[in-house]
Short mmCIF file of C-alpha atoms in Angstrom, two decimals:
data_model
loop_
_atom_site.label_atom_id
_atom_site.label_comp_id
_atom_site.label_asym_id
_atom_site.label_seq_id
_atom_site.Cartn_x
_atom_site.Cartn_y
_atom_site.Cartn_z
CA UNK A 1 0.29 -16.34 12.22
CA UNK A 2 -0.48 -14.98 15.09
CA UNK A 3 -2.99 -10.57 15.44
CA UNK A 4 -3.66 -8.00 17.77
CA UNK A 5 -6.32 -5.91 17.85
CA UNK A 6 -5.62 -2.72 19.23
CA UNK A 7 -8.43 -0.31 20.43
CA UNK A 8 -6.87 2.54 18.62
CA UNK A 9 -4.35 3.21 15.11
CA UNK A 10 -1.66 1.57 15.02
CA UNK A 11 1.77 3.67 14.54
CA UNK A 12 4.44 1.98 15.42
CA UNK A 13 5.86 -1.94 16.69
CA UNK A 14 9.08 -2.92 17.88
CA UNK A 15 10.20 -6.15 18.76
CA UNK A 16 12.17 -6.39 22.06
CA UNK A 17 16.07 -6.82 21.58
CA UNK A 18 15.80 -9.57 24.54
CA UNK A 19 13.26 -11.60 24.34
CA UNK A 20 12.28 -13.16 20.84
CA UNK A 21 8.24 -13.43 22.01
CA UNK A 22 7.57 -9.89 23.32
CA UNK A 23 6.79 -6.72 21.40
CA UNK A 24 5.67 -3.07 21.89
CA UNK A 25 3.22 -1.52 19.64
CA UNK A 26 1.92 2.11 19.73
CA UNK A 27 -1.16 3.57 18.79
CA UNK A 28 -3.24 7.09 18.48
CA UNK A 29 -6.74 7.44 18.05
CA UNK A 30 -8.67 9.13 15.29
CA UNK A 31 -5.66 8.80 13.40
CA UNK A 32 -3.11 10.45 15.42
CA UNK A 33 -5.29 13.43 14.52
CA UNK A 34 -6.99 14.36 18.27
CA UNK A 35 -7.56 11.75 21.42
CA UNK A 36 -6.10 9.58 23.68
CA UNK A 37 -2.94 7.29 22.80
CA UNK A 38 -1.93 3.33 23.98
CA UNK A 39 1.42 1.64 24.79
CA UNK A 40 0.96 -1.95 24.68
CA UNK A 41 3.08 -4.74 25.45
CA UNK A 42 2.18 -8.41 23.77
CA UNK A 43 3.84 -11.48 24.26
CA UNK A 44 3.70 -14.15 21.41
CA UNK A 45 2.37 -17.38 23.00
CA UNK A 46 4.23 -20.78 22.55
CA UNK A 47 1.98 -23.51 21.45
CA UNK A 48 -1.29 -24.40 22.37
CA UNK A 49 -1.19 -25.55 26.37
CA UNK A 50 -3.02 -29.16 25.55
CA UNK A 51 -5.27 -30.96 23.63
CA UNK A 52 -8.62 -28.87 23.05
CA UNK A 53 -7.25 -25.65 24.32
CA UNK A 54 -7.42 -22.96 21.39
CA UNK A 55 -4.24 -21.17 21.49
CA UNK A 56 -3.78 -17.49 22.53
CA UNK A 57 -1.71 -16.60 19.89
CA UNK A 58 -1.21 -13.02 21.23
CA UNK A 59 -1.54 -12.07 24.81
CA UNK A 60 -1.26 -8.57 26.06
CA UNK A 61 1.12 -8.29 28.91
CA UNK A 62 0.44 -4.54 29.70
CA UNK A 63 -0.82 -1.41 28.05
CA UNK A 64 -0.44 2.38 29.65
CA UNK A 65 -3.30 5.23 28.38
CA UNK A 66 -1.49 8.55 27.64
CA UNK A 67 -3.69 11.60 26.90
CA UNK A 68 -2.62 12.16 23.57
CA UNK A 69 -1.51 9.46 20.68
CA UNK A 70 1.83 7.36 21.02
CA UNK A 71 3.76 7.84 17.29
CA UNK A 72 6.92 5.51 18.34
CA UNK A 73 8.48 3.63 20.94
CA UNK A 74 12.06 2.32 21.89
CA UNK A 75 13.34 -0.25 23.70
CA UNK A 76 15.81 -0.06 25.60
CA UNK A 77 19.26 -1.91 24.85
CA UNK A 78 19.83 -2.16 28.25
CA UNK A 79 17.01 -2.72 30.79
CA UNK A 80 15.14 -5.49 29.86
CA UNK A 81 11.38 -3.67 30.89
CA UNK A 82 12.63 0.07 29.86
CA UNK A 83 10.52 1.63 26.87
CA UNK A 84 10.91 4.98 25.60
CA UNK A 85 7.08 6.13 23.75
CA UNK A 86 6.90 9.25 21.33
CA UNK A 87 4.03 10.99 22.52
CA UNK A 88 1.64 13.76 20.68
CA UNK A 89 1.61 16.09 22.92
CA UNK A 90 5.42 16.60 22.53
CA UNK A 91 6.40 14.56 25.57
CA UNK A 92 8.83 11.94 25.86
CA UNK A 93 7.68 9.06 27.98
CA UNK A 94 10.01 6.41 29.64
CA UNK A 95 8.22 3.44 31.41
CA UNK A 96 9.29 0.20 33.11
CA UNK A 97 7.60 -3.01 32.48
CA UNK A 98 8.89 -4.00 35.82
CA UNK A 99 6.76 -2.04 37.67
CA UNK A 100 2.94 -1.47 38.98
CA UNK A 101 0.95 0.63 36.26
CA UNK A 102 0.60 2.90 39.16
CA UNK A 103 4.71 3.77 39.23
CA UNK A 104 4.14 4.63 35.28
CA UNK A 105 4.92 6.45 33.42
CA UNK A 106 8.37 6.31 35.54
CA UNK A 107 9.49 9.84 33.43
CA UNK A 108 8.12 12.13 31.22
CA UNK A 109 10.10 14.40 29.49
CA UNK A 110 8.63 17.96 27.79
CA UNK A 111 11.04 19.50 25.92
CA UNK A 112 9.61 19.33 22.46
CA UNK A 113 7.27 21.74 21.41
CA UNK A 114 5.24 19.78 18.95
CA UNK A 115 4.59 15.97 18.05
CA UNK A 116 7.47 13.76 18.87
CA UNK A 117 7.64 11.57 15.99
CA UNK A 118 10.16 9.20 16.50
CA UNK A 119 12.36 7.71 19.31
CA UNK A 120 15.19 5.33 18.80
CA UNK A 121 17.69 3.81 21.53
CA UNK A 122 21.76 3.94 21.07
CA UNK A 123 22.37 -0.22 20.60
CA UNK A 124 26.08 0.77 20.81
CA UNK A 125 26.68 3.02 24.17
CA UNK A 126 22.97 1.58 25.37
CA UNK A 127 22.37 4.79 27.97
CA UNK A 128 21.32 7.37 25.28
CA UNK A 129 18.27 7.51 22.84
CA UNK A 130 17.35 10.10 20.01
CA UNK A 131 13.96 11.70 19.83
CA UNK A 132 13.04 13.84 16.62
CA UNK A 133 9.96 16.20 16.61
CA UNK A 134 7.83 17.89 14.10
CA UNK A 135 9.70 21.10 16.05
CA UNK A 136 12.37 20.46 13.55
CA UNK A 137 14.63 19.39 15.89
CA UNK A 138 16.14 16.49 17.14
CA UNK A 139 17.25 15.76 21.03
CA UNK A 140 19.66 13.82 22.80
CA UNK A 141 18.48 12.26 26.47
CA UNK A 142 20.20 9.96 28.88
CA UNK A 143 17.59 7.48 30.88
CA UNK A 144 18.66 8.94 34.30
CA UNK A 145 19.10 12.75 32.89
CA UNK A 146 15.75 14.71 33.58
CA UNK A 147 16.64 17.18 30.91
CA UNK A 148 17.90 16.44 27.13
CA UNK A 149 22.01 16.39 26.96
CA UNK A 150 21.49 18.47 23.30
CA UNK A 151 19.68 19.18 20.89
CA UNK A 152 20.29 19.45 17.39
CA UNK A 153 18.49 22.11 15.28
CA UNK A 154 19.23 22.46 11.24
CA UNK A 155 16.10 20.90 9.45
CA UNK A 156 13.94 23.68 8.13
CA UNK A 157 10.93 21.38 8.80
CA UNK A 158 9.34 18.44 10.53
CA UNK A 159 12.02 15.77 11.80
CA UNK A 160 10.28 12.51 11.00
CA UNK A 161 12.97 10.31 12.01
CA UNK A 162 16.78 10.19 13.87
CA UNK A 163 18.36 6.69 14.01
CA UNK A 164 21.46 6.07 15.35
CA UNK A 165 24.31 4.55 13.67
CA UNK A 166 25.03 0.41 14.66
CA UNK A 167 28.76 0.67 14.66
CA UNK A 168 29.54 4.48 15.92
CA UNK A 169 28.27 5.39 19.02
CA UNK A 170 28.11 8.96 18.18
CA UNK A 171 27.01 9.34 14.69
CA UNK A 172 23.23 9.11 13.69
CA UNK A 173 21.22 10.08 10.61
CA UNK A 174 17.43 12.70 10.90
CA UNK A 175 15.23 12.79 7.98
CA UNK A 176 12.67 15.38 7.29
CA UNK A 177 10.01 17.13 5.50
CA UNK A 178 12.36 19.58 4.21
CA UNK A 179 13.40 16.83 1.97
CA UNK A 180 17.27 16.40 3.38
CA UNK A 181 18.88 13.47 4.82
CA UNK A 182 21.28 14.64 7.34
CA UNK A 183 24.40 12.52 9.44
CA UNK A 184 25.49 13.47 12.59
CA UNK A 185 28.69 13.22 15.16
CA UNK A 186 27.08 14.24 18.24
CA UNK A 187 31.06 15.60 18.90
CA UNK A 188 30.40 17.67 16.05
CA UNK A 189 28.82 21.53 16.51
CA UNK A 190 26.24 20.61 13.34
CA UNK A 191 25.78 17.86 10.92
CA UNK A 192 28.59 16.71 9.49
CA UNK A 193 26.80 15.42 5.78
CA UNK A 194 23.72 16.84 4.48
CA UNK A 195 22.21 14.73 1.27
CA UNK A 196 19.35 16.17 -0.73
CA UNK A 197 17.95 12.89 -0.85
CA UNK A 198 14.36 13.35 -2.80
CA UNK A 199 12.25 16.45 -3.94
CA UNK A 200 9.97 15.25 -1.84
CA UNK A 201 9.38 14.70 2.33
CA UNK A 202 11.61 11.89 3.36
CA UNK A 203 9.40 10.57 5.85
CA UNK A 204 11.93 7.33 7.64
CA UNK A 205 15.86 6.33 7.24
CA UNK A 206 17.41 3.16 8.88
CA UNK A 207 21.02 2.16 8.56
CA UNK A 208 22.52 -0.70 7.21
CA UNK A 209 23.72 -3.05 9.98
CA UNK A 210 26.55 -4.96 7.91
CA UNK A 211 27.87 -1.79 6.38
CA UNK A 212 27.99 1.68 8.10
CA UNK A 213 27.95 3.81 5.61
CA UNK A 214 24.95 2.80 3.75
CA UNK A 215 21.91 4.38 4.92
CA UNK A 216 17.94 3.88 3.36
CA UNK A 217 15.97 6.72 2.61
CA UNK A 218 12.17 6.90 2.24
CA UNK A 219 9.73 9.24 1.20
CA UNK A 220 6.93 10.82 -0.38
CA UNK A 221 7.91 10.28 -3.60
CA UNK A 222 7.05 6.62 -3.65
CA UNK A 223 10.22 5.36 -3.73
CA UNK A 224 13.26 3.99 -1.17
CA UNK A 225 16.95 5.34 -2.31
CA UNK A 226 19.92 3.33 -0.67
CA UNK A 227 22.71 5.60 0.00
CA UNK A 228 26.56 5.12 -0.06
CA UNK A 229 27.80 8.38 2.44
CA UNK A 230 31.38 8.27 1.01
CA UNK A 231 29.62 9.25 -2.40
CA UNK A 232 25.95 11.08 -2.23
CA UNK A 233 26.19 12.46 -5.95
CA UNK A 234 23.65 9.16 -6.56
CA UNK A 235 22.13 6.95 -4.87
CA UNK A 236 23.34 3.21 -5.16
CA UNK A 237 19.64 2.11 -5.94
CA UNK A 238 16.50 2.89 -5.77
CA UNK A 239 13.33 0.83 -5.10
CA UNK A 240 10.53 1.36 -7.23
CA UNK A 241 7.35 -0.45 -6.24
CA UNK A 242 5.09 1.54 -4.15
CA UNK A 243 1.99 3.13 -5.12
CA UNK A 244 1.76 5.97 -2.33
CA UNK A 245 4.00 7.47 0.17
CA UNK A 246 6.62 5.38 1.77
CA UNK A 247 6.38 5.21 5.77
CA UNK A 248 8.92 3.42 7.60
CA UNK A 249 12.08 1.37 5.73
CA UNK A 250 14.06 -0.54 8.00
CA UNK A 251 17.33 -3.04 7.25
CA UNK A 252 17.85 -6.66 8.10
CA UNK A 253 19.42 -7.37 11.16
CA UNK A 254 20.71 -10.76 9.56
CA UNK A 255 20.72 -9.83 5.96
CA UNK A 256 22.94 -7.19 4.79
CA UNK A 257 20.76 -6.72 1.78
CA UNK A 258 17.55 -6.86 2.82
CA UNK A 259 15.37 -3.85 3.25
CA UNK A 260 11.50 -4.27 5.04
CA UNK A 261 9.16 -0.88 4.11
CA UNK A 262 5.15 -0.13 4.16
CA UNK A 263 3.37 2.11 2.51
CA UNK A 264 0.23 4.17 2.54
CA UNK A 265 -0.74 1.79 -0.57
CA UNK A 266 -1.82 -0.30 2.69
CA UNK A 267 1.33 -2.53 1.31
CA UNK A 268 4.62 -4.12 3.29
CA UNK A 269 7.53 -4.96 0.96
CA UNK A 270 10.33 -7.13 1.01
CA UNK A 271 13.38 -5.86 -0.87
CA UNK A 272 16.86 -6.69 -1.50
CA UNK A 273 19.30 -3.75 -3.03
CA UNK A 274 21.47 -5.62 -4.43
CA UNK A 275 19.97 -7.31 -7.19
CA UNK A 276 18.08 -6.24 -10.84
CA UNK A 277 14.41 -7.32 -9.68
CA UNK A 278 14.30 -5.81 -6.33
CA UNK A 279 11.58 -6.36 -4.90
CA UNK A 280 11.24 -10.13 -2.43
CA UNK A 281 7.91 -9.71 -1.00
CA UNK A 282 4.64 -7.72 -1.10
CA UNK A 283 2.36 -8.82 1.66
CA UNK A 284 -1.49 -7.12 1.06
CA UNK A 285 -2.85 -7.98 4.55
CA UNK A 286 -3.71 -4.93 5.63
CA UNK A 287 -6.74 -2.46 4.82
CA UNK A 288 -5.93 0.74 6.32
CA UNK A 289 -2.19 2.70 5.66
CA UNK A 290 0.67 0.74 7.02
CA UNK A 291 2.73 2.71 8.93
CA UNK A 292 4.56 0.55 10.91
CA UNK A 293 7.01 -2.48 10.34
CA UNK A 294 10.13 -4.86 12.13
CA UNK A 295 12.55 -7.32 11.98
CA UNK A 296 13.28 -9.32 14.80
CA UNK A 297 16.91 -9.25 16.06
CA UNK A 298 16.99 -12.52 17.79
CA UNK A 299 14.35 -14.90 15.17
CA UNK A 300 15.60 -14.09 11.18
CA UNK A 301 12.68 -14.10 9.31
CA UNK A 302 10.19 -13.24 12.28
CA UNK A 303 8.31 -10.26 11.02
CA UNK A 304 5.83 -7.22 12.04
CA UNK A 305 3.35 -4.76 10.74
CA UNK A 306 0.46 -2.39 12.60
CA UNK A 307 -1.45 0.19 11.07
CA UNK A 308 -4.32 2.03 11.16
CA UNK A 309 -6.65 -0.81 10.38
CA UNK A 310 -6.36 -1.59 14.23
CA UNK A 311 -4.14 -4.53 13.64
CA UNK A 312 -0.72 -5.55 14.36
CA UNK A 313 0.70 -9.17 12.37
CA UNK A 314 3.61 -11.02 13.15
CA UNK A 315 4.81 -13.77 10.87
CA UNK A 316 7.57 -15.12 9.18
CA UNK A 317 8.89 -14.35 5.55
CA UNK A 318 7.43 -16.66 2.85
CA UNK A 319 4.09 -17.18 4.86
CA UNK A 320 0.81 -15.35 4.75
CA UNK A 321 0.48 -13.37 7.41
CA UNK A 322 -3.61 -13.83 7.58
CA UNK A 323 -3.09 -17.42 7.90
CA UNK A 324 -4.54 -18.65 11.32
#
């Protein structure tokens, strides 16, 4: 199935909510450490145009050069070409596709006063996105609002990552290094649920998108706990499998079971909650920490990985994602 190369480490990928071929991948170089940062956009190419002409399996449709490294990015859920990047330098970025590099990036936003680390988009009310920093905070922007409608300050350290709820428009979940899982109503003054998830950094969450009070959490500590909100005295499982720190954990969009993480053990899994032997899938294909992973919305089964081995993968489940 089909790489990328990217210049620099890769961070994060998203695949776009409208059309199944297209993706957005960020990167940082030296490691998100110090240096310059990429926003690509790559387009998955049909089949080979005729007899004897080698297929471009991955083309890239545009990439934008920030000064500092790109963590995350966002599509948005409703322009087709909008992207919302998670920049180093504490800026938020919002650029259009649609137009010349020259009119990008068509925002940028400085609000936060350290690394933004992760930017997600509202797929319910589709005019508001989420943005959490290693400030501890987390803020809430509209695309045509030059300055953040709130922001929401309770962590005690680094916000690694807000994500919004699929079914209520308002409520959304931050995790952090200070080792607490909290839900939010933006309505609400201050969180409305705090969960002392792990004794360790929880360092991603996602929701469930069949059930909407289940949440993942993921974290230093190896391991991935699936949480019920109307009962946080224990988790409902927990995924054991990992050898290092668990990155990013992110839930089917067309299995309500099904759970895609990666790992610092260079490792993406496959897991589904709800069954004694966990674990579906361990795909080894990359040499360097996996940090990033997705699902696509619109093809089941059509995954994605980057990390900081330069490369980003896209395959289906069941096949090997080196194979040409």
């Amino acid at each position: 199935m089909p790489v990328f190369k990217t210049p620099f480490n890769g961070y994060s990928v998203k695949f776009s909510p409208f059309y199944e071929s297209r993706l957005a991948v960020a990167t940082s170089q030296n490691f998100g450490i110090l240096g310059n940062g990429r926003l690509h956009v790559i387009d998955l190419s049909p089949a080979p145009l005729g007899p004897g002409v080698p297929r471009q399996p991955i083309t890239e449709l545009v990439s934008y050069d920030t000064a500092d490294g790109v963590y995350d990015v966002a599509w948005s859920e409703s322009h087709d070409s909008l992207l919302v990047a998670a920049i180093a330098d504490g800026s938020v970025k919002i650029y259009d596709t649609a137009l010349p590099p020259a009119s990008n990036p068509l925002r940028s936003l400085h609000e936060h006063t350290r690394e933004v680390s992760s930017a997600d988009y509202n797929p319910t009310r589709r005019d508001s996105f989420l943005t959490s920093s290693w400030d501890d905070t987390v803020k809430l922007w509209t695309v045509d609002r030059p300055a953040s409608v709130r922001t929401f300050k309770e962590h005690a350290y680094c916000v690694y990552s807000a994500v919004w709820n699929p079914r209520h428009a308002d409520v959304f979940a931050s995790a952090s290094g200070d080792c607490t899982l909290r839900v939010w109503d933006v309505r609400e003054p201050g969180s409305t649920m705090i969960i002392p998830a792990h004794e360790l950094e929880i360092l991603a969450c996602d929701w469930n998108k069949y059930d909407d009070c289940c949440i993942a959490t993921a974290s230093v500590d190896k391991s991935i706990k699936v949480w019920d909100v109307r009962s946080i005295r224990v988790p409902i499982s927990v995924l054991n499998g990992h050898g290092y720190a668990v990155r990013k954990v992110k839930f089917s969009p067309h299995r309500q079971s099904l759970i895609m993480s990666c790992s610092y053990d260079m490792s993406v899994c496959l897991w589904d909650y709800m069954v004694e032997d966990a674990l579906v899938a361990r795909y080894d294909h990359h040499t360097e920490f996996a940090v990033g992973v997705d699902m696509s919305v619109l093809v089941e089964g059509l995954l994605a990985s980057t990390g900081w081995d330069e490369l980003v993968y896209v395959w289906q489940h069941g096949t090997d994602p080196r194979a040409p």
